[in-house]
Amino acid sequence: MSQDNKPKGSATKLVEAGRKEEWTGAVVNPPVWRASTHLYASEADRKDTLKRNQDGDFYYGRRGAPTQWALAEALTEIEPGAEGTVLYPSGAAAITAALMAVLRPGDTLLISDNAYEPTRSTAFGILKRWGIETRAFDPLDHAAFEAAFCEKTKAVWFESPGSLTMEVSDIPALAAIAREHGAVSLIDNTWASPLGFQPLMHGCDITVMSLTKHVGGHSDLMMGSASAGAKYYKRLRQTAQQLGHVVSPDDAALALRGLRTMGVRLERSTQGAVEVAKWLSSRSEIAHVMCPMMAGDAGHDLWSRDFTGGCGLLSFTFKAGTIEARAKFVDALDLFGIGYSWGGFESLALVFDAETTRSATPWPPSGWQAGDGLGVRLSIGLEDTADLIADLDQALSRMND
Ligand SMILES: *Cc1c(COP(=O)(O)O)cnc(C)c1O
């Protein structure tokens, strides 16, 4: 039985996680339990269930059924330090609900200025209307971060690498500062997933993911999650129930299916992204490649220290491009679709204006060349990397036609 005590590797965990026999029966995957009403054996049974509130207790559809429980349980098992996981109908819903779980009117929130734009929009929009003030901080400036705290600061929102611009933050150092000031640390860990970065082991209290990306992995579902230790898990769960969040069992089954192959997909797309990043760096048309997995990137040392994996997402800017030339470039791509989201099996390209990747702190970030401004983000999928590079090559050659 000594085998049971040996910690299992992440690949083995991805295969085994959440597969309880009482939820799956004799088959490998939990069936899709479509359910609103749950039937009780007796009035005494109904009363007894009322007292408990945990996954595994049949109650009513809004608290899920075995398909959703199996997914939440699997995500908890692969998230070191987590007591439980709450599911949400999208990543954006997870972000808003996690913030609402820890903040109240009069509080101040600090937000990393390179965070996903809809997260900043939630902070400066609905949270403001509910009496919460938000201050953005430069994720690379620790002194300014510390100086931004006041007595009302109750929570800090991190995202690393930052959306679009990919700066890696020193999360252990920043989360330690937040803790000293009595603030809750939340992080959007969609980029790395727990396979690449374990936030709860690096000082964060709550970790949020858009499952739409790597976990789903096939561009056909929307979902989000938040995981935490015992203290914050209860609050997350209660807040989600009060907000009425529930995910469909069909989507939960798809997400579970995606989760089983997430490790090999991420390994493959990471490899492809590093190759593409190196190739782009060698091109005279390109000013700046943002890919922390690549040696030489400004965030590479921190990434190597804290991360155990990456993903297929990277960004770059053109040296002397025009908006029209950049549009020609993405239009000329054959293997890269133009669209939002990422983490699917297919490659995608999305243009962004670098100046709009921030709300408050100075542009360009330190270390960037002047003039860097026209950005493109690539999500590298599972195609042959040589084909992707050939496609980028022909599109670059046509952008000034
Ligand atoms: C896509 C994304 C989200 C939002 O997820 P949805 O499932 O699309 O609502 C949150 N954070 C990051 C970093 C994302 O890329």
GROMACS .gro file of C-alpha atoms and ligand atoms in nm:
model
  416
    1MET     CA    1   0.000   0.000   0.000
    2SER     CA    2   0.304   0.228   0.011
    3GLN     CA    3   0.208   0.314  -0.348
    4ASP     CA    4  -0.090   0.511  -0.207
    5ASN     CA    5   0.135   0.750  -0.017
    6LYS     CA    6   0.358   0.836  -0.307
    7PRO     CA    7   0.243   1.165  -0.463
    8LYS     CA    8   0.122   1.104  -0.816
    9GLY     CA    9   0.244   1.296  -1.116
   10SER     CA   10   0.021   1.557  -1.279
   11ALA     CA   11  -0.044   1.339  -1.586
   12THR     CA   12  -0.171   1.054  -1.370
   13LYS     CA   13  -0.384   1.296  -1.167
   14LEU     CA   14  -0.543   1.431  -1.487
   15VAL     CA   15  -0.650   1.077  -1.577
   16GLU     CA   16  -0.783   0.979  -1.234
   17ALA     CA   17  -0.922   1.303  -1.094
   18GLY     CA   18  -1.293   1.317  -1.006
   19ARG     CA   19  -1.371   0.964  -1.122
   20LYS     CA   20  -1.569   0.841  -0.821
   21GLU     CA   21  -1.753   0.518  -0.880
   22GLU     CA   22  -2.073   0.650  -0.724
   23TRP     CA   23  -2.078   0.921  -0.992
   24THR     CA   24  -1.960   0.720  -1.294
   25GLY     CA   25  -2.111   0.376  -1.231
   26ALA     CA   26  -1.950   0.111  -1.446
   27VAL     CA   27  -1.851   0.349  -1.727
   28VAL     CA   28  -1.536   0.561  -1.751
   29ASN     CA   29  -1.692   0.907  -1.772
   30PRO     CA   30  -1.973   1.035  -1.551
   31PRO     CA   31  -2.297   1.030  -1.748
   32VAL     CA   32  -2.471   1.359  -1.820
   33TRP     CA   33  -2.714   1.403  -1.533
   34ARG     CA   34  -2.972   1.650  -1.660
   35ALA     CA   35  -3.159   1.750  -1.351
   36SER     CA   36  -3.358   2.024  -1.187
   37THR     CA   37  -3.564   1.828  -0.935
   38HIS     CA   38  -3.386   1.578  -0.715
   39LEU     CA   39  -3.621   1.327  -0.551
   40TYR     CA   40  -3.585   1.242  -0.183
   41ALA     CA   41  -3.653   0.902  -0.032
   42SER     CA   42  -3.863   1.059   0.244
   43GLU     CA   43  -3.943   1.384   0.420
   44ALA     CA   44  -3.681   1.296   0.680
   45ASP     CA   45  -3.425   1.253   0.400
   46ARG     CA   46  -3.513   1.593   0.254
   47LYS     CA   47  -3.474   1.762   0.592
   48ASP     CA   48  -3.144   1.590   0.652
   49THR     CA   49  -2.999   1.709   0.317
   50LEU     CA   50  -3.111   2.064   0.389
   51LYS     CA   51  -2.855   2.085   0.670
   52ARG     CA   52  -2.564   1.993   0.447
   53ASN     CA   53  -2.438   2.191   0.151
   54GLN     CA   54  -2.161   2.014  -0.032
   55ASP     CA   55  -2.097   1.848  -0.365
   56GLY     CA   56  -2.221   1.491  -0.339
   57ASP     CA   57  -2.547   1.584  -0.166
   58PHE     CA   58  -2.848   1.561  -0.392
   59TYR     CA   59  -3.058   1.871  -0.322
   60TYR     CA   60  -3.182   2.064  -0.627
   61GLY     CA   61  -3.039   2.129  -0.974
   62ARG     CA   62  -2.882   2.461  -0.882
   63ARG     CA   63  -2.631   2.282  -0.662
   64GLY     CA   64  -2.538   2.050  -0.947
   65ALA     CA   65  -2.546   1.673  -0.982
   66PRO     CA   66  -2.270   1.412  -1.035
   67THR     CA   67  -2.152   1.549  -1.375
   68GLN     CA   68  -2.076   1.893  -1.232
   69TRP     CA   69  -1.948   1.750  -0.903
   70ALA     CA   70  -1.703   1.525  -1.088
   71LEU     CA   71  -1.560   1.822  -1.277
   72ALA     CA   72  -1.529   2.041  -0.965
   73GLU     CA   73  -1.370   1.753  -0.775
   74ALA     CA   74  -1.122   1.688  -1.059
   75LEU     CA   75  -1.020   2.056  -1.067
   76THR     CA   76  -0.972   2.052  -0.689
   77GLU     CA   77  -0.753   1.741  -0.711
   78ILE     CA   78  -0.518   1.904  -0.963
   79GLU     CA   79  -0.500   2.233  -0.767
   80PRO     CA   80  -0.251   2.193  -0.479
   81GLY     CA   81  -0.377   2.371  -0.165
   82ALA     CA   82  -0.743   2.374  -0.272
   83GLU     CA   83  -1.024   2.258  -0.047
   84GLY     CA   84  -1.285   2.295  -0.318
   85THR     CA   85  -1.379   2.441  -0.657
   86VAL     CA   86  -1.685   2.635  -0.769
   87LEU     CA   87  -1.800   2.630  -1.133
   88TYR     CA   88  -1.942   2.930  -1.320
   89PRO     CA   89  -2.109   2.969  -1.660
   90SER     CA   90  -1.805   3.159  -1.797
   91GLY     CA   91  -1.461   3.277  -1.692
   92ALA     CA   92  -1.597   3.632  -1.670
   93ALA     CA   93  -1.870   3.513  -1.430
   94ALA     CA   94  -1.605   3.342  -1.216
   95ILE     CA   95  -1.403   3.664  -1.196
   96THR     CA   96  -1.699   3.882  -1.098
   97ALA     CA   97  -1.836   3.631  -0.847
   98ALA     CA   98  -1.495   3.572  -0.684
   99LEU     CA   99  -1.447   3.947  -0.640
  100MET     CA  100  -1.798   3.984  -0.498
  101ALA     CA  101  -1.724   3.704  -0.252
  102VAL     CA  102  -1.442   3.897  -0.086
  103LEU     CA  103  -1.533   4.266  -0.128
  104ARG     CA  104  -1.800   4.492   0.020
  105PRO     CA  105  -1.894   4.860  -0.031
  106GLY     CA  106  -1.622   5.094   0.096
  107ASP     CA  107  -1.339   4.850   0.019
  108THR     CA  108  -1.056   4.919  -0.223
  109LEU     CA  109  -0.930   4.666  -0.479
  110LEU     CA  110  -0.583   4.674  -0.634
  111ILE     CA  111  -0.570   4.532  -0.985
  112SER     CA  112  -0.273   4.440  -1.200
  113ASP     CA  113  -0.287   4.684  -1.490
  114ASN     CA  114  -0.210   4.414  -1.747
  115ALA     CA  115  -0.511   4.205  -1.642
  116TYR     CA  116  -0.766   4.077  -1.893
  117GLU     CA  117  -0.962   4.381  -2.015
  118PRO     CA  118  -1.308   4.251  -1.912
  119THR     CA  119  -1.171   4.203  -1.557
  120ARG     CA  120  -1.066   4.569  -1.545
  121SER     CA  121  -1.401   4.662  -1.691
  122THR     CA  122  -1.580   4.472  -1.409
  123ALA     CA  123  -1.363   4.646  -1.150
  124PHE     CA  124  -1.408   4.995  -1.290
  125GLY     CA  125  -1.773   4.927  -1.384
  126ILE     CA  126  -2.006   4.714  -1.174
  127LEU     CA  127  -1.777   4.710  -0.867
  128LYS     CA  128  -1.758   5.090  -0.874
  129ARG     CA  129  -2.136   5.111  -0.885
  130TRP     CA  130  -2.147   4.889  -0.577
  131GLY     CA  131  -1.919   5.127  -0.388
  132ILE     CA  132  -1.583   4.957  -0.437
  133GLU     CA  133  -1.286   5.165  -0.548
  134THR     CA  134  -1.024   5.010  -0.779
  135ARG     CA  135  -0.664   5.120  -0.824
  136ALA     CA  136  -0.449   4.972  -1.100
  137PHE     CA  137  -0.083   4.892  -1.032
  138ASP     CA  138   0.217   4.826  -1.255
  139PRO     CA  139   0.277   4.451  -1.210
  140LEU     CA  140   0.656   4.497  -1.230
  141ASP     CA  141   0.690   4.787  -0.984
  142HIS     CA  142   0.692   4.644  -0.630
  143ALA     CA  143   0.753   4.980  -0.458
  144ALA     CA  144   0.453   5.138  -0.632
  145PHE     CA  145   0.246   4.830  -0.549
  146GLU     CA  146   0.327   4.857  -0.179
  147ALA     CA  147   0.261   5.231  -0.185
  148ALA     CA  148  -0.084   5.174  -0.339
  149PHE     CA  149  -0.219   5.003  -0.024
  150CYS     CA  150  -0.443   5.197   0.212
  151GLU     CA  151  -0.652   5.092   0.512
  152LYS     CA  152  -0.942   5.010   0.285
  153THR     CA  153  -0.747   4.774   0.057
  154LYS     CA  154  -0.914   4.437   0.107
  155ALA     CA  155  -0.822   4.246  -0.209
  156VAL     CA  156  -0.558   4.230  -0.483
  157TRP     CA  157  -0.614   4.089  -0.832
  158PHE     CA  158  -0.317   3.937  -1.015
  159GLU     CA  159  -0.276   3.793  -1.361
  160SER     CA  160   0.058   3.650  -1.468
  161PRO     CA  161   0.169   3.646  -1.742
  162GLY     CA  162  -0.041   3.953  -1.819
  163SER     CA  163  -0.308   3.927  -2.086
  164LEU     CA  164  -0.172   4.033  -2.427
  165THR     CA  165   0.159   4.178  -2.301
  166MET     CA  166   0.274   3.866  -2.109
  167GLU     CA  167   0.480   4.026  -1.829
  168VAL     CA  168   0.555   3.773  -1.555
  169SER     CA  169   0.496   3.910  -1.203
  170ASP     CA  170   0.685   3.799  -0.893
  171ILE     CA  171   0.366   3.655  -0.742
  172PRO     CA  172   0.526   3.517  -0.421
  173ALA     CA  173   0.671   3.861  -0.342
  174LEU     CA  174   0.353   4.055  -0.433
  175ALA     CA  175   0.122   3.811  -0.253
  176ALA     CA  176   0.342   3.837   0.059
  177ILE     CA  177   0.305   4.217   0.053
  178ALA     CA  178  -0.074   4.177   0.016
  179ARG     CA  179  -0.084   3.938   0.311
  180GLU     CA  180   0.113   4.181   0.530
  181HIS     CA  181  -0.154   4.439   0.456
  182GLY     CA  182  -0.436   4.196   0.537
  183ALA     CA  183  -0.563   4.182   0.177
  184VAL     CA  184  -0.694   3.870   0.000
  185SER     CA  185  -0.489   3.770  -0.307
  186LEU     CA  186  -0.686   3.651  -0.610
  187ILE     CA  187  -0.528   3.548  -0.937
  188ASP     CA  188  -0.646   3.475  -1.290
  189ASN     CA  189  -0.443   3.162  -1.369
  190THR     CA  190  -0.604   3.084  -1.705
  191TRP     CA  191  -0.274   3.113  -1.898
  192ALA     CA  192  -0.078   2.855  -1.697
  193SER     CA  193  -0.353   2.635  -1.545
  194PRO     CA  194  -0.244   2.446  -1.232
  195LEU     CA  195  -0.018   2.235  -1.453
  196GLY     CA  196   0.201   2.541  -1.516
  197PHE     CA  197   0.160   2.745  -1.197
  198GLN     CA  198   0.015   2.659  -0.856
  199PRO     CA  199  -0.112   2.992  -0.713
  200LEU     CA  200  -0.225   2.859  -0.373
  201MET     CA  201   0.130   2.729  -0.312
  202HIS     CA  202   0.273   3.071  -0.405
  203GLY     CA  203   0.083   3.289  -0.158
  204CYS     CA  204  -0.251   3.343  -0.333
  205ASP     CA  205  -0.584   3.273  -0.159
  206ILE     CA  206  -0.817   3.223  -0.457
  207THR     CA  207  -0.732   3.105  -0.809
  208VAL     CA  208  -0.965   3.165  -1.102
  209MET     CA  209  -0.963   3.009  -1.449
  210SER     CA  210  -1.156   3.044  -1.769
  211LEU     CA  211  -1.221   2.676  -1.844
  212THR     CA  212  -1.326   2.794  -2.189
  213LYS     CA  213  -0.956   2.796  -2.281
  214HIS     CA  214  -0.722   2.507  -2.191
  215VAL     CA  215  -0.962   2.283  -2.002
  216GLY     CA  216  -1.232   2.284  -2.272
  217GLY     CA  217  -0.957   2.288  -2.531
  218HIS     CA  218  -1.183   2.247  -2.834
  219SER     CA  219  -1.348   2.591  -2.874
  220ASP     CA  220  -1.695   2.455  -2.807
  221LEU     CA  221  -1.787   2.547  -2.450
  222MET     CA  222  -1.782   2.834  -2.202
  223MET     CA  223  -1.716   2.791  -1.831
  224GLY     CA  224  -1.513   2.926  -1.543
  225SER     CA  225  -1.390   2.808  -1.205
  226ALA     CA  226  -1.257   2.941  -0.876
  227SER     CA  227  -1.064   2.723  -0.629
  228ALA     CA  228  -0.950   2.803  -0.277
  229GLY     CA  229  -0.855   2.665   0.062
  230ALA     CA  230  -1.122   2.598   0.328
  231LYS     CA  231  -1.177   2.960   0.437
  232TYR     CA  232  -1.246   3.115   0.101
  233TYR     CA  233  -1.400   2.810  -0.067
  234LYS     CA  234  -1.706   2.837   0.162
  235ARG     CA  235  -1.751   3.204   0.076
  236LEU     CA  236  -1.707   3.141  -0.295
  237ARG     CA  237  -1.965   2.863  -0.282
  238GLN     CA  238  -2.215   3.069  -0.087
  239THR     CA  239  -2.176   3.373  -0.313
  240ALA     CA  240  -2.213   3.165  -0.631
  241GLN     CA  241  -2.530   3.007  -0.492
  242GLN     CA  242  -2.671   3.347  -0.398
  243LEU     CA  243  -2.590   3.479  -0.746
  244GLY     CA  244  -2.763   3.173  -0.894
  245HIS     CA  245  -2.463   3.037  -1.085
  246VAL     CA  246  -2.488   2.685  -1.222
  247VAL     CA  247  -2.330   2.516  -1.525
  248SER     CA  248  -2.499   2.279  -1.766
  249PRO     CA  249  -2.420   1.909  -1.720
  250ASP     CA  250  -2.355   1.875  -2.095
  251ASP     CA  251  -2.087   2.143  -2.077
  252ALA     CA  252  -1.943   1.991  -1.759
  253ALA     CA  253  -1.906   1.656  -1.939
  254LEU     CA  254  -1.727   1.829  -2.229
  255ALA     CA  255  -1.496   2.013  -1.990
  256LEU     CA  256  -1.412   1.687  -1.810
  257ARG     CA  257  -1.331   1.524  -2.143
  258GLY     CA  258  -1.106   1.816  -2.230
  259LEU     CA  259  -0.932   1.801  -1.895
  260ARG     CA  260  -0.810   1.445  -1.955
  261THR     CA  261  -0.594   1.554  -2.250
  262MET     CA  262  -0.500   1.901  -2.125
  263GLY     CA  263  -0.147   1.795  -2.027
  264VAL     CA  264  -0.042   1.664  -2.367
  265ARG     CA  265  -0.215   1.948  -2.549
  266LEU     CA  266  -0.037   2.210  -2.338
  267GLU     CA  267   0.300   2.041  -2.377
  268ARG     CA  268   0.259   2.036  -2.752
  269SER     CA  269   0.131   2.393  -2.792
  270THR     CA  270   0.403   2.523  -2.557
  271GLN     CA  271   0.669   2.363  -2.777
  272GLY     CA  272   0.508   2.512  -3.087
  273ALA     CA  273   0.480   2.858  -2.927
  274VAL     CA  274   0.849   2.865  -2.831
  275GLU     CA  275   0.950   2.768  -3.185
  276VAL     CA  276   0.723   3.032  -3.337
  277ALA     CA  277   0.849   3.294  -3.088
  278LYS     CA  278   1.212   3.223  -3.178
  279TRP     CA  279   1.135   3.242  -3.547
  280LEU     CA  280   0.947   3.572  -3.508
  281SER     CA  281   1.240   3.714  -3.305
  282SER     CA  282   1.470   3.649  -3.601
  283ARG     CA  283   1.253   3.849  -3.843
  284SER     CA  284   1.340   4.205  -3.936
  285GLU     CA  285   0.970   4.311  -3.949
  286ILE     CA  286   0.914   4.227  -3.582
  287ALA     CA  287   0.997   4.468  -3.296
  288HIS     CA  288   0.915   4.278  -2.982
  289VAL     CA  289   0.814   3.917  -2.909
  290MET     CA  290   0.638   3.850  -2.578
  291CYS     CA  291   0.676   3.486  -2.477
  292PRO     CA  292   0.806   3.414  -2.125
  293MET     CA  293   0.885   3.050  -2.212
  294MET     CA  294   1.149   3.173  -2.458
  295ALA     CA  295   1.504   3.228  -2.326
  296GLY     CA  296   1.587   3.598  -2.343
  297ASP     CA  297   1.232   3.715  -2.275
  298ALA     CA  298   1.215   3.973  -1.993
  299GLY     CA  299   0.997   3.738  -1.787
  300HIS     CA  300   1.190   3.418  -1.859
  301ASP     CA  301   1.389   3.404  -1.533
  302LEU     CA  302   1.081   3.443  -1.312
  303TRP     CA  303   0.888   3.202  -1.530
  304SER     CA  304   1.167   2.943  -1.496
  305ARG     CA  305   1.174   2.993  -1.119
  306ASP     CA  306   0.798   2.971  -1.049
  307PHE     CA  307   0.633   2.789  -1.339
  308THR     CA  308   0.624   2.421  -1.431
  309GLY     CA  309   0.474   2.470  -1.776
  310GLY     CA  310   0.346   2.715  -2.033
  311CYS     CA  311   0.090   2.730  -2.312
  312GLY     CA  312   0.052   2.825  -2.676
  313LEU     CA  313  -0.014   3.196  -2.623
  314LEU     CA  314   0.234   3.464  -2.731
  315SER     CA  315   0.226   3.819  -2.864
  316PHE     CA  316   0.441   4.040  -3.084
  317THR     CA  317   0.457   4.392  -3.222
  318PHE     CA  318   0.564   4.517  -3.565
  319LYS     CA  319   0.861   4.748  -3.608
  320ALA     CA  320   0.728   4.999  -3.854
  321GLY     CA  321   0.388   4.866  -3.942
  322THR     CA  322   0.068   5.048  -4.022
  323ILE     CA  323  -0.278   4.944  -3.911
  324GLU     CA  324  -0.357   4.856  -4.273
  325ALA     CA  325  -0.046   4.639  -4.314
  326ARG     CA  326  -0.125   4.456  -3.992
  327ALA     CA  327  -0.480   4.389  -4.112
  328LYS     CA  328  -0.335   4.256  -4.440
  329PHE     CA  329  -0.105   4.030  -4.241
  330VAL     CA  330  -0.382   3.864  -4.039
  331ASP     CA  331  -0.611   3.846  -4.342
  332ALA     CA  332  -0.334   3.669  -4.536
  333LEU     CA  333  -0.296   3.398  -4.271
  334ASP     CA  334  -0.442   3.070  -4.381
  335LEU     CA  335  -0.401   2.838  -4.079
  336PHE     CA  336  -0.472   3.102  -3.812
  337GLY     CA  337  -0.837   3.196  -3.764
  338ILE     CA  338  -0.921   3.552  -3.662
  339GLY     CA  339  -1.109   3.536  -3.335
  340TYR     CA  340  -1.130   3.573  -2.960
  341SER     CA  341  -1.042   3.309  -2.707
  342TRP     CA  342  -0.750   3.068  -2.716
  343GLY     CA  343  -0.640   2.727  -2.593
  344GLY     CA  344  -0.830   2.542  -2.864
  345PHE     CA  345  -0.677   2.279  -3.094
  346GLU     CA  346  -0.673   2.531  -3.380
  347SER     CA  347  -0.442   2.831  -3.409
  348LEU     CA  348  -0.582   3.184  -3.381
  349ALA     CA  349  -0.457   3.539  -3.440
  350LEU     CA  350  -0.597   3.855  -3.283
  351VAL     CA  351  -0.478   4.212  -3.329
  352PHE     CA  352  -0.458   4.449  -3.033
  353ASP     CA  353  -0.349   4.806  -2.988
  354ALA     CA  354  -0.077   4.791  -2.730
  355GLU     CA  355  -0.170   5.124  -2.572
  356THR     CA  356  -0.513   4.991  -2.480
  357THR     CA  357  -0.373   4.692  -2.292
  358ARG     CA  358  -0.344   4.914  -1.983
  359SER     CA  359  -0.584   5.136  -1.787
  360ALA     CA  360  -0.358   5.355  -1.575
  361THR     CA  361   0.015   5.280  -1.573
  362PRO     CA  362   0.267   5.420  -1.828
  363TRP     CA  363   0.310   5.287  -2.181
  364PRO     CA  364   0.533   5.137  -2.309
  365PRO     CA  365   0.627   4.902  -2.023
  366SER     CA  366   0.990   4.928  -1.918
  367GLY     CA  367   1.228   4.751  -2.155
  368TRP     CA  368   1.016   4.791  -2.467
  369GLN     CA  369   1.149   4.965  -2.773
  370ALA     CA  370   0.993   5.301  -2.851
  371GLY     CA  371   0.739   5.271  -3.128
  372ASP     CA  372   0.617   4.925  -3.026
  373GLY     CA  373   0.248   4.968  -3.059
  374LEU     CA  374   0.075   4.746  -3.310
  375GLY     CA  375   0.030   4.409  -3.151
  376VAL     CA  376  -0.084   4.065  -3.263
  377ARG     CA  377  -0.154   3.780  -3.024
  378LEU     CA  378  -0.120   3.424  -3.148
  379SER     CA  379  -0.272   3.115  -2.993
  380ILE     CA  380  -0.067   2.823  -3.118
  381GLY     CA  381  -0.277   2.511  -3.168
  382LEU     CA  382  -0.190   2.152  -3.245
  383GLU     CA  383  -0.096   2.187  -3.612
  384ASP     CA  384   0.257   2.105  -3.734
  385THR     CA  385   0.475   2.396  -3.627
  386ALA     CA  386   0.658   2.402  -3.961
  387ASP     CA  387   0.323   2.463  -4.136
  388LEU     CA  388   0.238   2.746  -3.896
  389ILE     CA  389   0.577   2.912  -3.952
  390ALA     CA  390   0.541   2.879  -4.329
  391ASP     CA  391   0.198   3.044  -4.300
  392LEU     CA  392   0.336   3.334  -4.091
  393ASP     CA  393   0.621   3.371  -4.341
  394GLN     CA  394   0.394   3.406  -4.644
  395ALA     CA  395   0.164   3.647  -4.456
  396LEU     CA  396   0.460   3.869  -4.355
  397SER     CA  397   0.576   3.881  -4.715
  398ARG     CA  398   0.229   3.995  -4.829
  399MET     CA  399   0.152   4.255  -4.563
  400ASN     CA  400   0.306   4.544  -4.759
  401ASP     CA  401   0.167   4.442  -5.099
  402LIG     C1  402  -1.095   3.441  -2.185
  402LIG     C2  403  -1.041   3.488  -2.056
  402LIG     C3  404  -1.124   3.509  -1.946
  402LIG     C4  405  -1.275   3.503  -1.956
  402LIG     O1  406  -1.322   3.376  -1.981
  402LIG     P1  407  -1.461   3.350  -2.057
  402LIG     O2  408  -1.480   3.205  -2.032
  402LIG     O3  409  -1.439   3.386  -2.200
  402LIG     O4  410  -1.565   3.435  -1.991
  402LIG     C5  411  -1.067   3.543  -1.826
  402LIG     N1  412  -0.933   3.559  -1.815
  402LIG     C6  413  -0.852   3.542  -1.917
  402LIG     C7  414  -0.705   3.561  -1.897
  402LIG     C8  415  -0.901   3.505  -2.041
  402LIG     O5  416  -0.819   3.493  -2.145
   0.00000   0.00000   0.00000
